mmCIF file of C-alpha atoms in Angstrom:
data_model
loop_
_atom_site.group_PDB
_atom_site.id
_atom_site.type_symbol
_atom_site.label_atom_id
_atom_site.label_comp_id
_atom_site.label_asym_id
_atom_site.label_seq_id
_atom_site.Cartn_x
_atom_site.Cartn_y
_atom_site.Cartn_z
ATOM 1 C CA UNK A 1 -36.153 -14.555 -18.359
ATOM 2 C CA UNK A 2 -33.381 -17.371 -17.999
ATOM 3 C CA UNK A 3 -30.122 -16.336 -16.916
ATOM 4 C CA UNK A 4 -27.708 -18.746 -17.655
ATOM 5 C CA UNK A 5 -24.298 -17.110 -18.947
ATOM 6 C CA UNK A 6 -22.877 -14.396 -16.388
ATOM 7 C CA UNK A 7 -19.751 -12.010 -17.055
ATOM 8 C CA UNK A 8 -18.197 -10.551 -13.961
ATOM 9 C CA UNK A 9 -16.154 -7.515 -14.496
ATOM 10 C CA UNK A 10 -13.154 -7.033 -12.257
ATOM 11 C CA UNK A 11 -11.254 -9.834 -10.511
ATOM 12 C CA UNK A 12 -10.386 -8.070 -7.616
ATOM 13 C CA UNK A 13 -11.587 -9.339 -3.979
ATOM 14 C CA UNK A 14 -15.371 -8.641 -4.944
ATOM 15 C CA UNK A 15 -15.605 -9.798 -8.563
ATOM 16 C CA UNK A 16 -13.771 -12.940 -7.908
ATOM 17 C CA UNK A 17 -16.048 -13.663 -4.846
ATOM 18 C CA UNK A 18 -19.043 -12.805 -6.981
ATOM 19 C CA UNK A 19 -17.731 -15.015 -9.853
ATOM 20 C CA UNK A 20 -17.292 -18.138 -7.384
ATOM 21 C CA UNK A 21 -20.684 -17.712 -6.040
ATOM 22 C CA UNK A 22 -22.347 -17.848 -9.433
ATOM 23 C CA UNK A 23 -20.065 -20.741 -10.642
ATOM 24 C CA UNK A 24 -21.194 -22.631 -7.263
ATOM 25 C CA UNK A 25 -24.664 -22.316 -8.173
ATOM 26 C CA UNK A 26 -24.470 -23.898 -11.570
ATOM 27 C CA UNK A 27 -24.056 -20.632 -13.781
ATOM 28 C CA UNK A 28 -21.513 -20.308 -16.682
ATOM 29 C CA UNK A 29 -19.232 -17.637 -15.467
ATOM 30 C CA UNK A 30 -16.911 -15.487 -17.690
ATOM 31 C CA UNK A 31 -14.612 -13.319 -15.339
ATOM 32 C CA UNK A 32 -13.156 -10.297 -17.137
ATOM 33 C CA UNK A 33 -10.302 -7.964 -16.188
ATOM 34 C CA UNK A 34 -8.061 -5.673 -18.101
ATOM 35 C CA UNK A 35 -5.081 -7.518 -16.490
ATOM 36 C CA UNK A 36 -3.967 -10.906 -17.046
ATOM 37 C CA UNK A 37 -2.220 -10.792 -13.847
ATOM 38 C CA UNK A 38 -5.256 -9.804 -11.827
ATOM 39 C CA UNK A 39 -7.409 -12.587 -13.333
ATOM 40 C CA UNK A 40 -4.936 -15.163 -12.474
ATOM 41 C CA UNK A 41 -4.880 -13.587 -8.936
ATOM 42 C CA UNK A 42 -8.639 -14.040 -8.822
ATOM 43 C CA UNK A 43 -8.907 -17.553 -10.057
ATOM 44 C CA UNK A 44 -5.994 -18.605 -7.509
ATOM 45 C CA UNK A 45 -8.065 -17.058 -4.824
ATOM 46 C CA UNK A 46 -11.235 -18.815 -5.928
ATOM 47 C CA UNK A 47 -9.432 -22.159 -6.102
ATOM 48 C CA UNK A 48 -8.114 -21.544 -2.481
ATOM 49 C CA UNK A 49 -11.461 -20.836 -1.065
ATOM 50 C CA UNK A 50 -12.932 -24.013 -2.847
ATOM 51 C CA UNK A 51 -9.880 -26.115 -1.456
ATOM 52 C CA UNK A 52 -10.708 -24.916 2.030
ATOM 53 C CA UNK A 53 -14.438 -26.129 1.519
ATOM 54 C CA UNK A 54 -13.115 -29.434 0.309
ATOM 55 C CA UNK A 55 -10.804 -29.986 3.345
ATOM 56 C CA UNK A 56 -13.808 -28.919 5.393
ATOM 57 C CA UNK A 57 -15.876 -31.457 3.775
ATOM 58 C CA UNK A 58 -18.476 -28.841 2.525
ATOM 59 C CA UNK A 59 -17.601 -29.799 -1.147
ATOM 60 C CA UNK A 60 -16.115 -33.162 -2.788
ATOM 61 C CA UNK A 61 -12.923 -32.900 -5.025
ATOM 62 C CA UNK A 62 -15.429 -33.714 -8.069
ATOM 63 C CA UNK A 63 -18.010 -30.828 -7.280
ATOM 64 C CA UNK A 64 -14.577 -28.494 -6.903
ATOM 65 C CA UNK A 65 -13.458 -29.423 -10.518
ATOM 66 C CA UNK A 66 -16.996 -28.934 -11.973
ATOM 67 C CA UNK A 67 -17.238 -25.448 -10.189
ATOM 68 C CA UNK A 68 -13.735 -24.460 -11.631
ATOM 69 C CA UNK A 69 -14.818 -26.022 -15.427
ATOM 70 C CA UNK A 70 -17.673 -23.406 -15.156
ATOM 71 C CA UNK A 71 -15.245 -20.636 -14.877
ATOM 72 C CA UNK A 72 -13.429 -18.903 -17.695
ATOM 73 C CA UNK A 73 -11.651 -15.881 -17.982
ATOM 74 C CA UNK A 74 -11.115 -12.916 -20.651
ATOM 75 C CA UNK A 75 -9.408 -9.488 -21.115
ATOM 76 C CA UNK A 76 -12.092 -8.738 -23.701
ATOM 77 C CA UNK A 77 -15.567 -6.888 -23.021
ATOM 78 C CA UNK A 78 -16.448 -8.229 -26.241
ATOM 79 C CA UNK A 79 -16.990 -11.831 -24.601
ATOM 80 C CA UNK A 80 -20.100 -10.422 -22.829
ATOM 81 C CA UNK A 81 -21.836 -10.737 -26.281
ATOM 82 C CA UNK A 82 -23.777 -14.024 -25.383
ATOM 83 C CA UNK A 83 -24.278 -13.062 -21.952
ATOM 84 C CA UNK A 84 -27.627 -12.884 -19.900
ATOM 85 C CA UNK A 85 -26.362 -10.764 -16.973
ATOM 86 C CA UNK A 86 -22.994 -8.690 -16.577
ATOM 87 C CA UNK A 87 -22.114 -7.516 -13.181
ATOM 88 C CA UNK A 88 -19.351 -4.843 -12.732
ATOM 89 C CA UNK A 89 -17.291 -4.762 -9.941
ATOM 90 C CA UNK A 90 -14.393 -2.428 -10.991
ATOM 91 C CA UNK A 91 -13.194 0.524 -9.155
ATOM 92 C CA UNK A 92 -15.839 3.008 -7.197
ATOM 93 C CA UNK A 93 -15.516 5.898 -9.742
ATOM 94 C CA UNK A 94 -18.346 7.153 -11.950
ATOM 95 C CA UNK A 95 -16.373 7.929 -15.160
ATOM 96 C CA UNK A 96 -14.969 4.435 -15.131
ATOM 97 C CA UNK A 97 -17.983 2.763 -14.509
ATOM 98 C CA UNK A 98 -19.984 5.049 -17.167
ATOM 99 C CA UNK A 99 -17.195 3.942 -19.922
ATOM 100 C CA UNK A 100 -18.073 0.182 -19.014
ATOM 101 C CA UNK A 101 -21.562 0.428 -19.073
ATOM 102 C CA UNK A 102 -21.547 2.279 -22.434
ATOM 103 C CA UNK A 103 -19.644 -0.555 -23.966
ATOM 104 C CA UNK A 104 -21.634 -3.196 -22.579
ATOM 105 C CA UNK A 105 -24.833 -1.616 -23.730
ATOM 106 C CA UNK A 106 -23.161 -1.830 -27.456
ATOM 107 C CA UNK A 107 -21.871 -5.492 -26.878
ATOM 108 C CA UNK A 108 -24.317 -7.365 -25.054
ATOM 109 C CA UNK A 109 -27.667 -8.667 -26.492
ATOM 110 C CA UNK A 110 -30.795 -6.810 -26.040
ATOM 111 C CA UNK A 111 -32.260 -9.141 -23.472
ATOM 112 C CA UNK A 112 -29.020 -8.851 -20.889
ATOM 113 C CA UNK A 113 -29.340 -7.192 -17.707
ATOM 114 C CA UNK A 114 -26.386 -4.863 -16.561
ATOM 115 C CA UNK A 115 -25.801 -4.647 -13.130
ATOM 116 C CA UNK A 116 -23.419 -2.727 -10.692
ATOM 117 C CA UNK A 117 -21.800 -4.064 -7.331
ATOM 118 C CA UNK A 118 -21.352 -0.287 -6.380
ATOM 119 C CA UNK A 119 -21.668 0.307 -2.811
ATOM 120 C CA UNK A 120 -22.662 4.145 -3.119
ATOM 121 C CA UNK A 121 -22.905 5.513 -6.831
ATOM 122 C CA UNK A 122 -26.227 6.401 -8.244
ATOM 123 C CA UNK A 123 -27.590 3.533 -10.246
ATOM 124 C CA UNK A 124 -29.781 6.007 -12.207
ATOM 125 C CA UNK A 125 -26.913 7.937 -13.248
ATOM 126 C CA UNK A 126 -24.878 4.508 -14.537
ATOM 127 C CA UNK A 127 -28.237 3.750 -16.472
ATOM 128 C CA UNK A 128 -28.277 6.972 -18.112
ATOM 129 C CA UNK A 129 -25.252 6.294 -20.302
ATOM 130 C CA UNK A 130 -27.312 3.224 -21.594
ATOM 131 C CA UNK A 131 -30.164 2.812 -24.115
ATOM 132 C CA UNK A 132 -31.731 0.182 -21.871
ATOM 133 C CA UNK A 133 -31.998 2.095 -18.451
ATOM 134 C CA UNK A 134 -34.797 -0.327 -17.480
ATOM 135 C CA UNK A 135 -32.336 -3.178 -17.706
ATOM 136 C CA UNK A 136 -29.986 -1.321 -15.568
ATOM 137 C CA UNK A 137 -29.941 -2.434 -11.503
ATOM 138 C CA UNK A 138 -27.442 -2.469 -8.586
ATOM 139 C CA UNK A 139 -26.566 -5.805 -7.107
ATOM 140 C CA UNK A 140 -24.366 -4.865 -3.879
ATOM 141 C CA UNK A 141 -22.783 -7.785 -2.532
ATOM 142 C CA UNK A 142 -21.345 -7.703 0.879
ATOM 143 C CA UNK A 143 -17.400 -8.807 1.627
ATOM 144 C CA UNK A 144 -16.476 -11.539 1.821
ATOM 145 C CA UNK A 145 -18.845 -12.555 -0.916
ATOM 146 C CA UNK A 146 -18.865 -16.488 -0.398
ATOM 147 C CA UNK A 147 -19.710 -15.908 3.304
ATOM 148 C CA UNK A 148 -22.064 -12.906 3.484
ATOM 149 C CA UNK A 149 -25.723 -13.517 2.748
ATOM 150 C CA UNK A 150 -27.005 -10.245 1.927
ATOM 151 C CA UNK A 151 -27.401 -8.679 -1.215
ATOM 152 C CA UNK A 152 -28.747 -4.962 -1.716
ATOM 153 C CA UNK A 153 -30.739 -4.878 -4.896
ATOM 154 C CA UNK A 154 -30.941 -1.167 -5.775
ATOM 155 C CA UNK A 155 -33.562 0.121 -8.446
ATOM 156 C CA UNK A 156 -32.903 3.214 -10.518
ATOM 157 C CA UNK A 157 -35.480 5.438 -11.535
ATOM 158 C CA UNK A 158 -36.339 3.321 -14.536
ATOM 159 C CA UNK A 159 -35.557 -0.111 -13.621
ATOM 160 C CA UNK A 160 -38.394 -2.424 -14.598
ATOM 161 C CA UNK A 161 -40.158 -4.571 -12.254
ATOM 162 C CA UNK A 162 -39.225 -7.418 -14.565
ATOM 163 C CA UNK A 163 -35.576 -6.828 -14.063
ATOM 164 C CA UNK A 164 -36.045 -6.616 -10.659
ATOM 165 C CA UNK A 165 -37.625 -9.796 -10.185
ATOM 166 C CA UNK A 166 -35.156 -11.787 -12.560
ATOM 167 C CA UNK A 167 -32.173 -10.469 -10.269
ATOM 168 C CA UNK A 168 -34.309 -11.260 -7.113
ATOM 169 C CA UNK A 169 -34.653 -14.785 -8.396
ATOM 170 C CA UNK A 170 -31.122 -15.055 -9.252
ATOM 171 C CA UNK A 171 -29.839 -13.979 -6.050
ATOM 172 C CA UNK A 172 -32.142 -16.449 -4.064
ATOM 173 C CA UNK A 173 -30.532 -19.179 -6.571
ATOM 174 C CA UNK A 174 -26.915 -18.022 -5.059
ATOM 175 C CA UNK A 175 -28.497 -18.995 -1.423
ATOM 176 C CA UNK A 176 -28.361 -14.903 -0.808
ATOM 177 C CA UNK A 177 -30.869 -12.808 0.585
ATOM 178 C CA UNK A 178 -32.113 -10.110 -1.441
ATOM 179 C CA UNK A 179 -33.365 -6.781 0.018
ATOM 180 C CA UNK A 180 -35.125 -4.082 -2.024
ATOM 181 C CA UNK A 181 -33.646 -0.490 -1.954
ATOM 182 C CA UNK A 182 -34.236 2.545 -3.808
ATOM 183 C CA UNK A 183 -31.526 4.533 -5.447
ATOM 184 C CA UNK A 184 -30.267 7.260 -2.738
ATOM 185 C CA UNK A 185 -26.688 7.860 -1.808
ATOM 186 C CA UNK A 186 -25.220 5.168 0.289
ATOM 187 C CA UNK A 187 -28.502 3.069 -0.415
ATOM 188 C CA UNK A 188 -29.135 1.387 3.337
ATOM 189 C CA UNK A 189 -25.907 -0.292 4.190
ATOM 190 C CA UNK A 190 -23.487 2.526 3.738
ATOM 191 C CA UNK A 191 -25.752 5.384 4.657
ATOM 192 C CA UNK A 192 -26.230 3.563 8.053
ATOM 193 C CA UNK A 193 -22.673 1.999 8.668
ATOM 194 C CA UNK A 194 -20.306 4.911 7.292
ATOM 195 C CA UNK A 195 -21.712 7.782 9.566
ATOM 196 C CA UNK A 196 -21.259 5.051 12.625
ATOM 197 C CA UNK A 197 -17.560 4.499 11.532
ATOM 198 C CA UNK A 198 -17.037 8.367 10.763
ATOM 199 C CA UNK A 199 -18.488 9.081 14.358
ATOM 200 C CA UNK A 200 -16.161 6.400 15.935
ATOM 201 C CA UNK A 201 -13.231 8.228 14.213
ATOM 202 C CA UNK A 202 -14.653 11.443 15.906
ATOM 203 C CA UNK A 203 -14.433 9.901 19.420
ATOM 204 C CA UNK A 204 -10.749 9.062 18.615
ATOM 205 C CA UNK A 205 -10.184 12.701 17.067
ATOM 206 C CA UNK A 206 -11.748 14.502 20.107
ATOM 207 C CA UNK A 207 -9.698 12.403 22.527
ATOM 208 C CA UNK A 208 -12.739 10.601 23.900
ATOM 209 C CA UNK A 209 -11.081 7.119 24.003
ATOM 210 C CA UNK A 210 -8.353 5.175 22.147
ATOM 211 C CA UNK A 211 -9.220 3.006 19.127
ATOM 212 C CA UNK A 212 -9.421 -0.161 21.404
ATOM 213 C CA UNK A 213 -11.620 1.301 23.719
ATOM 214 C CA UNK A 214 -14.049 2.461 21.080
ATOM 215 C CA UNK A 215 -14.125 -0.941 19.482
ATOM 216 C CA UNK A 216 -14.426 -2.938 22.809
ATOM 217 C CA UNK A 217 -17.473 -0.605 23.803
ATOM 218 C CA UNK A 218 -19.069 -1.519 20.420
ATOM 219 C CA UNK A 219 -18.231 -5.275 20.540
ATOM 220 C CA UNK A 220 -19.080 -5.871 24.345
ATOM 221 C CA UNK A 221 -22.048 -3.286 24.587
ATOM 222 C CA UNK A 222 -23.503 -3.403 21.186
ATOM 223 C CA UNK A 223 -22.640 -7.350 20.440
ATOM 224 C CA UNK A 224 -21.104 -6.000 17.227
ATOM 225 C CA UNK A 225 -18.517 -8.914 15.958
ATOM 226 C CA UNK A 226 -16.061 -6.249 15.029
ATOM 227 C CA UNK A 227 -15.300 -2.816 16.359
ATOM 228 C CA UNK A 228 -16.138 -0.029 13.880
ATOM 229 C CA UNK A 229 -12.476 1.133 13.597
ATOM 230 C CA UNK A 230 -11.229 -2.323 13.040
ATOM 231 C CA UNK A 231 -14.135 -2.657 10.558
ATOM 232 C CA UNK A 232 -12.862 0.606 8.856
ATOM 233 C CA UNK A 233 -9.200 -0.689 8.685
ATOM 234 C CA UNK A 234 -10.643 -3.929 6.655
ATOM 235 C CA UNK A 235 -12.781 -2.054 4.371
ATOM 236 C CA UNK A 236 -9.860 0.538 3.626
ATOM 237 C CA UNK A 237 -9.952 4.065 5.045
ATOM 238 C CA UNK A 238 -9.751 5.671 1.457
ATOM 239 C CA UNK A 239 -13.124 3.718 0.491
ATOM 240 C CA UNK A 240 -14.651 4.846 3.858
ATOM 241 C CA UNK A 241 -13.738 8.472 3.143
ATOM 242 C CA UNK A 242 -14.876 8.214 -0.394
ATOM 243 C CA UNK A 243 -18.161 7.010 0.685
ATOM 244 C CA UNK A 244 -18.432 9.748 3.240
ATOM 245 C CA UNK A 245 -17.698 12.341 0.449
ATOM 246 C CA UNK A 246 -20.603 10.793 -1.652
ATOM 247 C CA UNK A 247 -22.994 10.948 1.185
ATOM 248 C CA UNK A 248 -22.196 14.521 2.165
ATOM 249 C CA UNK A 249 -22.112 15.762 -1.645
ATOM 250 C CA UNK A 250 -25.494 13.713 -2.377
ATOM 251 C CA UNK A 251 -27.342 15.007 0.853
ATOM 252 C CA UNK A 252 -25.533 18.196 1.301
ATOM 253 C CA UNK A 253 -26.031 17.569 5.186
ATOM 254 C CA UNK A 254 -23.189 18.293 7.658
ATOM 255 C CA UNK A 255 -24.029 15.270 9.781
ATOM 256 C CA UNK A 256 -22.039 13.421 6.774
ATOM 257 C CA UNK A 257 -18.945 15.632 6.978
ATOM 258 C CA UNK A 258 -15.816 13.327 7.147
ATOM 259 C CA UNK A 259 -13.885 13.539 10.128
ATOM 260 C CA UNK A 260 -10.764 15.289 9.768
ATOM 261 C CA UNK A 261 -8.609 12.630 11.396
ATOM 262 C CA UNK A 262 -9.951 10.356 8.560
ATOM 263 C CA UNK A 263 -9.002 12.458 5.736
ATOM 264 C CA UNK A 264 -5.315 13.059 7.692
ATOM 265 C CA UNK A 265 -4.803 9.182 7.614
ATOM 266 C CA UNK A 266 -5.676 8.879 3.892
ATOM 267 C CA UNK A 267 -3.392 11.393 3.051
ATOM 268 C CA UNK A 268 -0.647 9.701 5.084
ATOM 269 C CA UNK A 269 -1.368 6.551 3.249
ATOM 270 C CA UNK A 270 -2.326 4.899 6.414
ATOM 271 C CA UNK A 271 -5.332 3.182 4.519
ATOM 272 C CA UNK A 272 -6.043 0.093 7.000
ATOM 273 C CA UNK A 273 -4.970 -3.593 6.608
ATOM 274 C CA UNK A 274 -4.024 -3.234 3.113
ATOM 275 C CA UNK A 275 -1.229 -0.602 3.357
ATOM 276 C CA UNK A 276 -0.017 -2.273 6.752
ATOM 277 C CA UNK A 277 -1.344 0.261 8.966
ATOM 278 C CA UNK A 278 -4.574 2.408 9.876
ATOM 279 C CA UNK A 279 -6.066 2.696 13.443
ATOM 280 C CA UNK A 280 -4.211 -0.677 14.070
ATOM 281 C CA UNK A 281 -0.593 -1.878 12.904
ATOM 282 C CA UNK A 282 -0.880 -5.081 10.724
ATOM 283 C CA UNK A 283 2.296 -7.274 10.583
ATOM 284 C CA UNK A 284 3.193 -9.504 7.479
#
């Protein structure tokens, strides 16, 4: 099937990044959010990224204008009625996602594929609220979307081969690398990454080393571009805790138990870079 018109739901950091890469790859894109202010912020962020590309000579001014012309904004899900693909990038909450998919199932044309950018929630469960589970799939982009090459493509229990192939082809058209993953808690990326971050937090909690020392060991010893605690601050400690809870609940295995220090920081409102403090302190 031909995917030409795409709606991205959620104009936050992930949603606006996804909208940008689709518009840059010649798709017509509708960016949707319930808040006009979020849409304005999302579009401003896309424009800022494109201006940077123009300054660096990666894009011409004409190309930038053409990309922006392929983008439109809307606060109504009804505008998904002519879309071939809808990608949901709203808050990581099953109830919220379920409501969105239920509505999309009624609004979108029968051929449309419904995708979720969830980083840990089961695609099979999201698909179950629709009458087209074979057309529901996970497209887990990495942050920042315009830079990162990977897209984890998650098959739900009922996802058809045709749907998978359409999404694989579309991902390649974005200049990204698709990797096929089955529907298990945390998929691959977060199932491997989050326990490493959690273990790094335990080493601080148990007094083995300072956050700086832990990050230095992983950067210099394992050649990681960023230490696990700095990365946790960038992801958001609340998000890390949430994903650890999904893993712990999903597998029922004590190895996924969130570190008490992680819970303590989240309760204190120390959520990382976005709140100004996590394992490190961030200035203005």
